[in-house]
mmCIF file of C-alpha atoms in Angstrom:
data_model
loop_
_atom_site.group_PDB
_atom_site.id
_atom_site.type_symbol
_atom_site.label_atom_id
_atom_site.label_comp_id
_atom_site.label_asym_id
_atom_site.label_seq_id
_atom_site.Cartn_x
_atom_site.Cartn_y
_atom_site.Cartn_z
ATOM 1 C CA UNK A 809 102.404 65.421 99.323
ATOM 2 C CA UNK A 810 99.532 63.912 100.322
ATOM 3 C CA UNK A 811 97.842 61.007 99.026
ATOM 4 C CA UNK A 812 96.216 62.092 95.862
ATOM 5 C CA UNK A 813 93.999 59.582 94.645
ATOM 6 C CA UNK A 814 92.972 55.824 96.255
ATOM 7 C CA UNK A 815 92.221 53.269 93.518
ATOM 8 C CA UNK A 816 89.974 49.956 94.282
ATOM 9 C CA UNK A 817 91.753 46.842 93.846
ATOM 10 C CA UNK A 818 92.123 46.340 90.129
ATOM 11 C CA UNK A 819 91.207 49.745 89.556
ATOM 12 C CA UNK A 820 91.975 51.267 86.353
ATOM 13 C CA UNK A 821 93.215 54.523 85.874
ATOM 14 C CA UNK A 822 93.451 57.200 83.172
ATOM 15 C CA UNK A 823 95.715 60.478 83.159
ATOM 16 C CA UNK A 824 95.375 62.682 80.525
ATOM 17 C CA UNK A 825 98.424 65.795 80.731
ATOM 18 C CA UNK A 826 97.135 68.955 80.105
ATOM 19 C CA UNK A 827 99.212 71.884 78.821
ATOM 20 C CA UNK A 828 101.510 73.504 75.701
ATOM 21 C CA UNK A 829 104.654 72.930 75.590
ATOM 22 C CA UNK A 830 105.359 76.466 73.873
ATOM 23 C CA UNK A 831 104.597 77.986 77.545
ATOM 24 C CA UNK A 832 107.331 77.174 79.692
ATOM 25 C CA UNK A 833 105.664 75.393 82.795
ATOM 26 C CA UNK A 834 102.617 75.049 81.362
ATOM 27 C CA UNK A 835 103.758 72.230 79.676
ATOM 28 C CA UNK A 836 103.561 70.152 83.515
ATOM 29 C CA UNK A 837 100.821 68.107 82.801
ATOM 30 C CA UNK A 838 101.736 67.086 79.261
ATOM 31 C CA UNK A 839 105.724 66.332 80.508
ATOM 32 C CA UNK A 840 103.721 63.974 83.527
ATOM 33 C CA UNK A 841 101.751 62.037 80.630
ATOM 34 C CA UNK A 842 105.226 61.779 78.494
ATOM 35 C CA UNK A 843 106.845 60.261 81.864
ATOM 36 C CA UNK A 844 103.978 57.869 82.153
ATOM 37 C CA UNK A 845 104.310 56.589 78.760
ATOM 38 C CA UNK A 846 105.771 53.722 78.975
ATOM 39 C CA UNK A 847 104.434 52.427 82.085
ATOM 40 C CA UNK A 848 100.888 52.084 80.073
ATOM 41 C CA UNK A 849 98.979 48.944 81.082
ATOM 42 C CA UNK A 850 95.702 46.873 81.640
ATOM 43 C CA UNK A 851 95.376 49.037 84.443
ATOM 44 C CA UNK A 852 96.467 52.694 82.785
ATOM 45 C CA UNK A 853 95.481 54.101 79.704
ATOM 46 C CA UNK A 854 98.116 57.694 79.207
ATOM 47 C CA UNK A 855 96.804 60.549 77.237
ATOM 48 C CA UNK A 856 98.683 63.535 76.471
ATOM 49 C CA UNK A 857 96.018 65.677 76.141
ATOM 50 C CA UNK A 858 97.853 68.984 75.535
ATOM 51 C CA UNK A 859 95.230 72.063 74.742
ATOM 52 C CA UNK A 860 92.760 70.180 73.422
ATOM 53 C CA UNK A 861 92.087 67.230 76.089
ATOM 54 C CA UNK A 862 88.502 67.500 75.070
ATOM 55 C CA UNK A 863 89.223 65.382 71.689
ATOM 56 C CA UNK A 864 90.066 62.482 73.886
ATOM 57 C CA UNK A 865 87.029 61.873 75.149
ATOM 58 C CA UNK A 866 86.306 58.409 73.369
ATOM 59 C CA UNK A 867 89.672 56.904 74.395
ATOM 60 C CA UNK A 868 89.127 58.181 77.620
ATOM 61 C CA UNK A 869 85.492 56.054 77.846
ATOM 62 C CA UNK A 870 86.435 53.500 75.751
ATOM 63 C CA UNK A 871 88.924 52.383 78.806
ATOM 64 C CA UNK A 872 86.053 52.298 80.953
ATOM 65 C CA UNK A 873 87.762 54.095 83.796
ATOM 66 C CA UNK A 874 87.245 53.475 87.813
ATOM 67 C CA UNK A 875 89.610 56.868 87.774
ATOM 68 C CA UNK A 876 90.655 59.600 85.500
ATOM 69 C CA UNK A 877 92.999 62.182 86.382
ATOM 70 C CA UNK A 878 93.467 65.654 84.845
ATOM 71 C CA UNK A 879 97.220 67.304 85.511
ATOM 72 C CA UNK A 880 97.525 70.838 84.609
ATOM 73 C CA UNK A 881 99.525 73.416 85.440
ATOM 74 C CA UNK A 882 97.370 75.808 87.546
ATOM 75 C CA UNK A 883 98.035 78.781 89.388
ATOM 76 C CA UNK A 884 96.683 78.441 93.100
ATOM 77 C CA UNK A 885 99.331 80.746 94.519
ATOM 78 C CA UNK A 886 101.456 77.877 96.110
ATOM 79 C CA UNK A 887 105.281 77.919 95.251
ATOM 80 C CA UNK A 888 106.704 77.016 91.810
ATOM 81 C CA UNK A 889 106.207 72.997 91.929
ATOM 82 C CA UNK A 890 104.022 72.496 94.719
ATOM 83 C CA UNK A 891 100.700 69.700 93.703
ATOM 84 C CA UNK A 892 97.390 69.805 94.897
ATOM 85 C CA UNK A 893 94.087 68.538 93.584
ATOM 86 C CA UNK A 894 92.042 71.549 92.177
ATOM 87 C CA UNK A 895 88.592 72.532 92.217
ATOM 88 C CA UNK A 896 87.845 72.895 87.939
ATOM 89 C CA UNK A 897 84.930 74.877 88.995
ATOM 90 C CA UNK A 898 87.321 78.035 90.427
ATOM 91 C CA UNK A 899 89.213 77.455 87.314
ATOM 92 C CA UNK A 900 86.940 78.869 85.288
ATOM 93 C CA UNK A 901 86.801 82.084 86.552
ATOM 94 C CA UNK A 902 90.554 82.394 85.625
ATOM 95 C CA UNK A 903 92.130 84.753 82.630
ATOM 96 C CA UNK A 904 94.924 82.470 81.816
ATOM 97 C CA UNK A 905 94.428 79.227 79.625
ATOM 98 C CA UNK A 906 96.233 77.705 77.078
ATOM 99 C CA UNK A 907 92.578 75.063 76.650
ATOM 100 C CA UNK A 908 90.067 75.684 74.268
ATOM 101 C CA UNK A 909 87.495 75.084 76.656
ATOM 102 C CA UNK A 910 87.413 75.226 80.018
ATOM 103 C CA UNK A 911 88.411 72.026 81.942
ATOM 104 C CA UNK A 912 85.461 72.007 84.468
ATOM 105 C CA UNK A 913 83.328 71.428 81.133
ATOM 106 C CA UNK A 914 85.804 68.275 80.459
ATOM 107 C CA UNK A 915 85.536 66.918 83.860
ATOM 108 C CA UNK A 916 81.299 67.462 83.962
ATOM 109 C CA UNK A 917 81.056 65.815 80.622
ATOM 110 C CA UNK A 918 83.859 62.939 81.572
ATOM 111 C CA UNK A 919 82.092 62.261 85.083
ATOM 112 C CA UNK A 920 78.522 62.382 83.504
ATOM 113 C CA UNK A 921 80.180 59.563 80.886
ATOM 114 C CA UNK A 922 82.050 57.490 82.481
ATOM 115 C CA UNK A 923 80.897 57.829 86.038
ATOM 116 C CA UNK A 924 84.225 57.651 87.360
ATOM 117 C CA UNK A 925 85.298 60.245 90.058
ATOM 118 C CA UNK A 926 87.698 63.103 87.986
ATOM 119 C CA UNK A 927 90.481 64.308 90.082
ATOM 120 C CA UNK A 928 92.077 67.819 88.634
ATOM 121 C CA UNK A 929 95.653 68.074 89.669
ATOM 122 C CA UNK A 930 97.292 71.238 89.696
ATOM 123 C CA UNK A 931 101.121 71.839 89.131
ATOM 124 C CA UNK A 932 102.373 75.802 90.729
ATOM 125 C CA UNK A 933 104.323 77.090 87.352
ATOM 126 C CA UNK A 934 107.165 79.248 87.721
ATOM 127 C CA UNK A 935 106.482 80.987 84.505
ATOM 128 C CA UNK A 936 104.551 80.417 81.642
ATOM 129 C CA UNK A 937 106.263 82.516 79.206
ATOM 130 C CA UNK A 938 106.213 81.777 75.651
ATOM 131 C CA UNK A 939 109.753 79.435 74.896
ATOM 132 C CA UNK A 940 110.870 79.180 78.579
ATOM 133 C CA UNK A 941 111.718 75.846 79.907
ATOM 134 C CA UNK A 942 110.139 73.551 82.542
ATOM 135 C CA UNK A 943 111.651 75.369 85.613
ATOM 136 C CA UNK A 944 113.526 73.218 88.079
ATOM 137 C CA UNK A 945 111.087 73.469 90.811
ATOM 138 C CA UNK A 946 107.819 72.486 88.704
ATOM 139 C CA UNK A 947 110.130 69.107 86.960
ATOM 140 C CA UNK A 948 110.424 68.519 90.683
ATOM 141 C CA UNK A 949 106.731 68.556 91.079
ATOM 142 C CA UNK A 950 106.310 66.446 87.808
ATOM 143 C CA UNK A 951 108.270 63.808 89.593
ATOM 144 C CA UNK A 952 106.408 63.726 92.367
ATOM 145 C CA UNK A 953 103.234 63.095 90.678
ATOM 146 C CA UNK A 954 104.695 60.703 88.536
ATOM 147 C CA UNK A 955 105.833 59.116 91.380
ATOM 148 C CA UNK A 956 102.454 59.339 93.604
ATOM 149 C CA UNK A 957 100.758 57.607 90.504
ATOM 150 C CA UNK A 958 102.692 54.773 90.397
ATOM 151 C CA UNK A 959 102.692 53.996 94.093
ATOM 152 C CA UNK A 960 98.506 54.351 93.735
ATOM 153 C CA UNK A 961 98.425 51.977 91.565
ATOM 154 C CA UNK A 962 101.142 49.523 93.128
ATOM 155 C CA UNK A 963 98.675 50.106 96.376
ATOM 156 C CA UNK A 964 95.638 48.660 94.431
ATOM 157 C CA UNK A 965 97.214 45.843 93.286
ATOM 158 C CA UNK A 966 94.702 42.725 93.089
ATOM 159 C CA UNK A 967 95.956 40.131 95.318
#
């Protein structure tokens, strides 16, 4: 995977998973946020936003972000698992959501407050059938991102 997001030195980053767990795969972005959990820090604030992100808005702000990042599960027509950042804009053209509103409205409103650049990262589900299971393919995705994050923020270190 490519790189998928460059903090400053010091930066501070927030990730808020997206998603229901009652959908199978959909629940990618929320299982990424549950992963993160513990790693919480000066440096990242973990929200698991499920299908309402938009009520975290204050927490979100109140971190004063120099990064936020939105994981989803998103179909882009990539295989089961596969990551890439996502326009939120071509989102909303989309049938399928499990949101109440559509995320390009979060990220407008979150970029607008916070002035921090808002990266949307997709997750390719396998299915997103009503009491399925995170597919093997998409919990390897998960890891990946989980992964990616963690070296970002190892990267930006303050020496």
């Amino acid at each position: 995977m490519d790189e998928l997001l460059t903090l400053d030195p010091g930066g501070r980053l927030v990730v808020v998973g997206v998603g229901s767990d009652l959908r199978g795969d959909d629940a990618a972005g929320v299982a990424v946020a549950r992963r993160l959990s513990d790693e919480e820090s000066d440096r990242l604030r973990v929200i698991e936003g499920g299908t309402a992100p938009e009520n975290y808005t204050s927490v979100v702000k109140a971190f004063e972000p120099d990064h936020v990042l939105l994981v989803d599960a998103v179909e882009f027509g990539g295989d089961p698992g596969d990551v890439k950042p996502v326009d939120p804009e071509a989102l909303a053209q989309t049938s399928f959501s499990s949101h109440a509103y559509p995320l390009s409205m979060l990220t407008d409103y979150l970029e607008r407050e916070t002035g921090a650049p808002i990266t949307l990262l997709g997750i390719q589900p396998a299915s997103i059938d009503e009491g399925e299971d995170l597919s093997p393919a998409v919990e390897s995705g998960i890891e990946r991102v989980v992964e990616e994050i963690a070296t970002a923020l190892a990267r930006s270190e303050p020496s």
